PDB file of C-alpha atoms in Angstrom:
ATOM      1  CA  LEU A   7      14.737 -54.135 -20.574  1.00 58.00           C
ATOM      2  CA  HIS A   8      13.611 -51.096 -18.553  1.00 61.00           C
ATOM      3  CA  ASP A   9      15.432 -49.732 -15.573  1.00 58.00           C
ATOM      4  CA  PRO A  10      13.347 -49.704 -12.388  1.00 58.00           C
ATOM      5  CA  PRO A  11      12.206 -46.246 -11.270  1.00 58.00           C
ATOM      6  CA  SER A  12      14.710 -44.396  -9.185  1.00 56.00           C
ATOM      7  CA  ARG A  13      14.006 -44.168  -5.463  1.00 57.00           C
ATOM      8  CA  THR A  14      15.652 -40.796  -5.116  1.00 55.00           C
ATOM      9  CA  ARG A  15      13.440 -37.744  -5.076  1.00 56.00           C
ATOM     10  CA  LYS A  16      14.027 -34.837  -7.295  1.00 54.00           C
ATOM     11  CA  THR A  17      14.637 -31.832  -5.141  1.00 55.00           C
ATOM     12  CA  ARG A  18      12.581 -28.788  -5.901  1.00 59.00           C
ATOM     13  CA  SER A  19      14.296 -25.501  -5.757  1.00 60.00           C
ATOM     14  CA  GLN A  20      13.231 -23.709  -2.615  1.00 67.00           C
ATOM     15  CA  LYS A  21      11.740 -20.288  -3.208  1.00 61.00           C
ATOM     16  CA  VAL A  22      13.284 -17.712  -0.983  1.00 59.00           C
ATOM     17  CA  SER A  23      10.851 -15.100   0.218  1.00 57.00           C
ATOM     18  CA  GLN A  24      11.464 -11.653  -1.193  1.00 68.00           C
ATOM     19  CA  ARG A  25       9.275 -10.146   1.492  1.00 70.00           C
ATOM     20  CA  GLY A  26      10.819  -7.474   3.637  1.00 74.00           C
ATOM     21  CA  PRO A  27       9.744  -6.166   7.008  1.00 80.00           C
ATOM     22  CA  SER A  28       6.245  -4.783   7.453  1.00 89.00           C
ATOM     23  CA  TYR A  29       5.595  -1.092   6.987  1.00 90.00           C
ATOM     24  CA  ASN A  30       5.581   0.852  10.242  1.00 90.00           C
ATOM     25  CA  ARG A  31       3.477   3.908  11.106  1.00 92.00           C
ATOM     26  CA  ALA A  32       6.230   6.348  10.120  1.00 92.00           C
ATOM     27  CA  GLU A  33       6.464   4.753   6.675  1.00 93.00           C
ATOM     28  CA  ASP A  34       2.660   4.751   6.336  1.00 93.00           C
ATOM     29  CA  LYS A  35       2.514   8.475   7.108  1.00 94.00           C
ATOM     30  CA  ALA A  36       5.455   9.187   4.817  1.00 94.00           C
ATOM     31  CA  LEU A  37       3.856   7.267   1.937  1.00 95.00           C
ATOM     32  CA  CYS A  38       0.541   9.118   2.371  1.00 94.00           C
ATOM     33  CA  SER A  39       2.342  12.461   2.486  1.00 94.00           C
ATOM     34  CA  THR A  40       4.441  11.517  -0.547  1.00 94.00           C
ATOM     35  CA  TYR A  41       1.393  10.468  -2.546  1.00 94.00           C
ATOM     36  CA  LEU A  42      -0.396  13.727  -1.774  1.00 93.00           C
ATOM     37  CA  ASN A  43       2.646  15.882  -2.584  1.00 91.00           C
ATOM     38  CA  VAL A  44       3.471  14.142  -5.854  1.00 91.00           C
ATOM     39  CA  SER A  45      -0.110  13.747  -7.089  1.00 88.00           C
ATOM     40  CA  HIS A  46      -0.978  17.405  -6.474  1.00 86.00           C
ATOM     41  CA  ASP A  47       2.178  18.811  -8.087  1.00 80.00           C
ATOM     42  CA  PRO A  48       0.888  21.154 -10.834  1.00 78.00           C
ATOM     43  CA  ILE A  49       4.231  21.287 -12.636  1.00 77.00           C
ATOM     44  CA  PHE A  50       4.021  17.693 -13.862  1.00 73.00           C
ATOM     45  CA  GLY A  51       0.257  17.590 -14.269  1.00 67.00           C
ATOM     46  CA  ALA A  52      -1.864  14.650 -15.271  1.00 70.00           C
ATOM     47  CA  ASN A  53      -0.092  13.761 -18.526  1.00 77.00           C
ATOM     48  CA  GLN A  54       2.476  11.382 -17.116  1.00 82.00           C
ATOM     49  CA  THR A  55       2.699   7.615 -17.376  1.00 87.00           C
ATOM     50  CA  SER A  56       2.038   5.386 -14.418  1.00 89.00           C
ATOM     51  CA  ALA A  57       5.698   4.325 -14.421  1.00 92.00           C
ATOM     52  CA  THR A  58       6.871   7.945 -14.294  1.00 91.00           C
ATOM     53  CA  PHE A  59       4.402   8.780 -11.543  1.00 91.00           C
ATOM     54  CA  TRP A  60       5.545   5.879  -9.341  1.00 94.00           C
ATOM     55  CA  GLU A  61       9.212   6.626 -10.026  1.00 94.00           C
ATOM     56  CA  ARG A  62       8.552  10.146  -8.734  1.00 94.00           C
ATOM     57  CA  ILE A  63       6.730   8.718  -5.701  1.00 94.00           C
ATOM     58  CA  SER A  64       9.649   6.403  -4.946  1.00 95.00           C
ATOM     59  CA  GLN A  65      12.212   9.170  -5.365  1.00 94.00           C
ATOM     60  CA  TYR A  66      10.279  11.599  -3.156  1.00 94.00           C
ATOM     61  CA  PHE A  67       9.622   8.883  -0.551  1.00 94.00           C
ATOM     62  CA  HIS A  68      13.291   7.977  -0.224  1.00 93.00           C
ATOM     63  CA  ASP A  69      14.604  11.556  -0.401  1.00 92.00           C
ATOM     64  CA  ASN A  70      12.257  13.098   2.173  1.00 91.00           C
ATOM     65  CA  ASN A  71      12.373  10.699   5.108  1.00 87.00           C
ATOM     66  CA  SER A  72      14.348  10.930   8.314  1.00 87.00           C
ATOM     67  CA  PHE A  73      14.563   7.133   8.553  1.00 86.00           C
ATOM     68  CA  PRO A  74      16.418   4.655   6.351  1.00 85.00           C
ATOM     69  CA  THR A  75      14.249   2.562   4.049  1.00 85.00           C
ATOM     70  CA  GLN A  76      14.782   0.423   0.966  1.00 87.00           C
ATOM     71  CA  ARG A  77      11.242   0.031  -0.369  1.00 92.00           C
ATOM     72  CA  SER A  78      10.902  -0.839  -4.046  1.00 93.00           C
ATOM     73  CA  ILE A  79       8.473   0.850  -6.419  1.00 94.00           C
ATOM     74  CA  ASP A  80       6.401  -2.356  -6.518  1.00 95.00           C
ATOM     75  CA  SER A  81       6.270  -2.456  -2.725  1.00 94.00           C
ATOM     76  CA  LEU A  82       5.174   1.191  -2.529  1.00 95.00           C
ATOM     77  CA  GLN A  83       2.478   0.631  -5.175  1.00 96.00           C
ATOM     78  CA  HIS A  84       1.136  -2.437  -3.427  1.00 95.00           C
ATOM     79  CA  TRP A  85       1.108  -0.850   0.008  1.00 95.00           C
ATOM     80  CA  TRP A  86      -0.520   2.348  -1.304  1.00 95.00           C
ATOM     81  CA  GLY A  87      -3.225   0.183  -2.863  1.00 95.00           C
ATOM     82  CA  SER A  88      -3.921  -1.370   0.547  1.00 95.00           C
ATOM     83  CA  ILE A  89      -3.984   2.011   2.298  1.00 95.00           C
ATOM     84  CA  SER A  90      -6.225   3.499  -0.392  1.00 95.00           C
ATOM     85  CA  ARG A  91      -8.650   0.561  -0.334  1.00 97.00           C
ATOM     86  CA  ASP A  92      -8.966   0.607   3.470  1.00 96.00           C
ATOM     87  CA  THR A  93      -9.370   4.393   3.559  1.00 95.00           C
ATOM     88  CA  SER A  94     -12.104   4.260   0.921  1.00 96.00           C
ATOM     89  CA  ARG A  95     -13.900   1.557   2.859  1.00 97.00           C
ATOM     90  CA  PHE A  96     -13.748   3.629   6.063  1.00 95.00           C
ATOM     91  CA  CYS A  97     -15.006   6.752   4.271  1.00 95.00           C
ATOM     92  CA  SER A  98     -17.872   4.758   2.797  1.00 95.00           C
ATOM     93  CA  PHE A  99     -18.948   3.492   6.223  1.00 92.00           C
ATOM     94  CA  LYS A 100     -18.625   6.986   7.696  1.00 88.00           C
ATOM     95  CA  ALA A 101     -20.717   8.519   4.890  1.00 91.00           C
ATOM     96  CA  GLU A 102     -23.386   5.879   5.422  1.00 88.00           C
ATOM     97  CA  GLN A 103     -23.531   6.697   9.128  1.00 81.00           C
ATOM     98  CA  ASP A 104     -23.724  10.415   8.348  1.00 80.00           C
ATOM     99  CA  ARG A 105     -26.711   9.831   6.053  1.00 82.00           C
ATOM    100  CA  HIS A 106     -28.547   8.056   8.868  1.00 78.00           C
ATOM    101  CA  ARG A 107     -27.875  10.781  11.398  1.00 70.00           C
ATOM    102  CA  GLU A 108     -30.747  11.184  13.814  1.00 71.00           C
ATOM    103  CA  SER A 109     -31.619  14.707  14.781  1.00 70.00           C
ATOM    104  CA  GLY A 110     -30.587  15.778  18.232  1.00 73.00           C
ATOM    105  CA  LYS A 111     -27.762  13.212  18.545  1.00 75.00           C
ATOM    106  CA  THR A 112     -24.105  14.134  18.705  1.00 76.00           C
ATOM    107  CA  GLU A 113     -21.373  12.268  16.893  1.00 74.00           C
ATOM    108  CA  ASP A 114     -20.405  10.591  20.179  1.00 78.00           C
ATOM    109  CA  ASP A 115     -23.991   9.342  20.610  1.00 74.00           C
ATOM    110  CA  GLN A 116     -23.908   7.849  17.123  1.00 67.00           C
ATOM    111  CA  VAL A 117     -20.607   6.081  17.710  1.00 69.00           C
ATOM    112  CA  THR A 118     -21.977   4.360  20.799  1.00 68.00           C
TER     113      THR A 118
END
């Protein structure tokens, strides 16, 4: 009447990681410099789409580096988000420490 269930397993397609190598310090510095240069360019101003802005970032990043790199726009956006988040967090902690500055203490005293 009914065939018994098959004993063979269906194979799932293996997902191949699209992840490339980690960003190095030179790429971090280059991305920060690129972001500052592109975002402060008065010729293009603030009336550009996000897609256009990140295309310009990608183009500038790849054209103005002394090292070879093949970072995608998505990769640059994601990594800039991480850099921006961590920098904001650091600045927040630093500002909090500055608000609690005790008179007569140097910055070195406050760090220790």
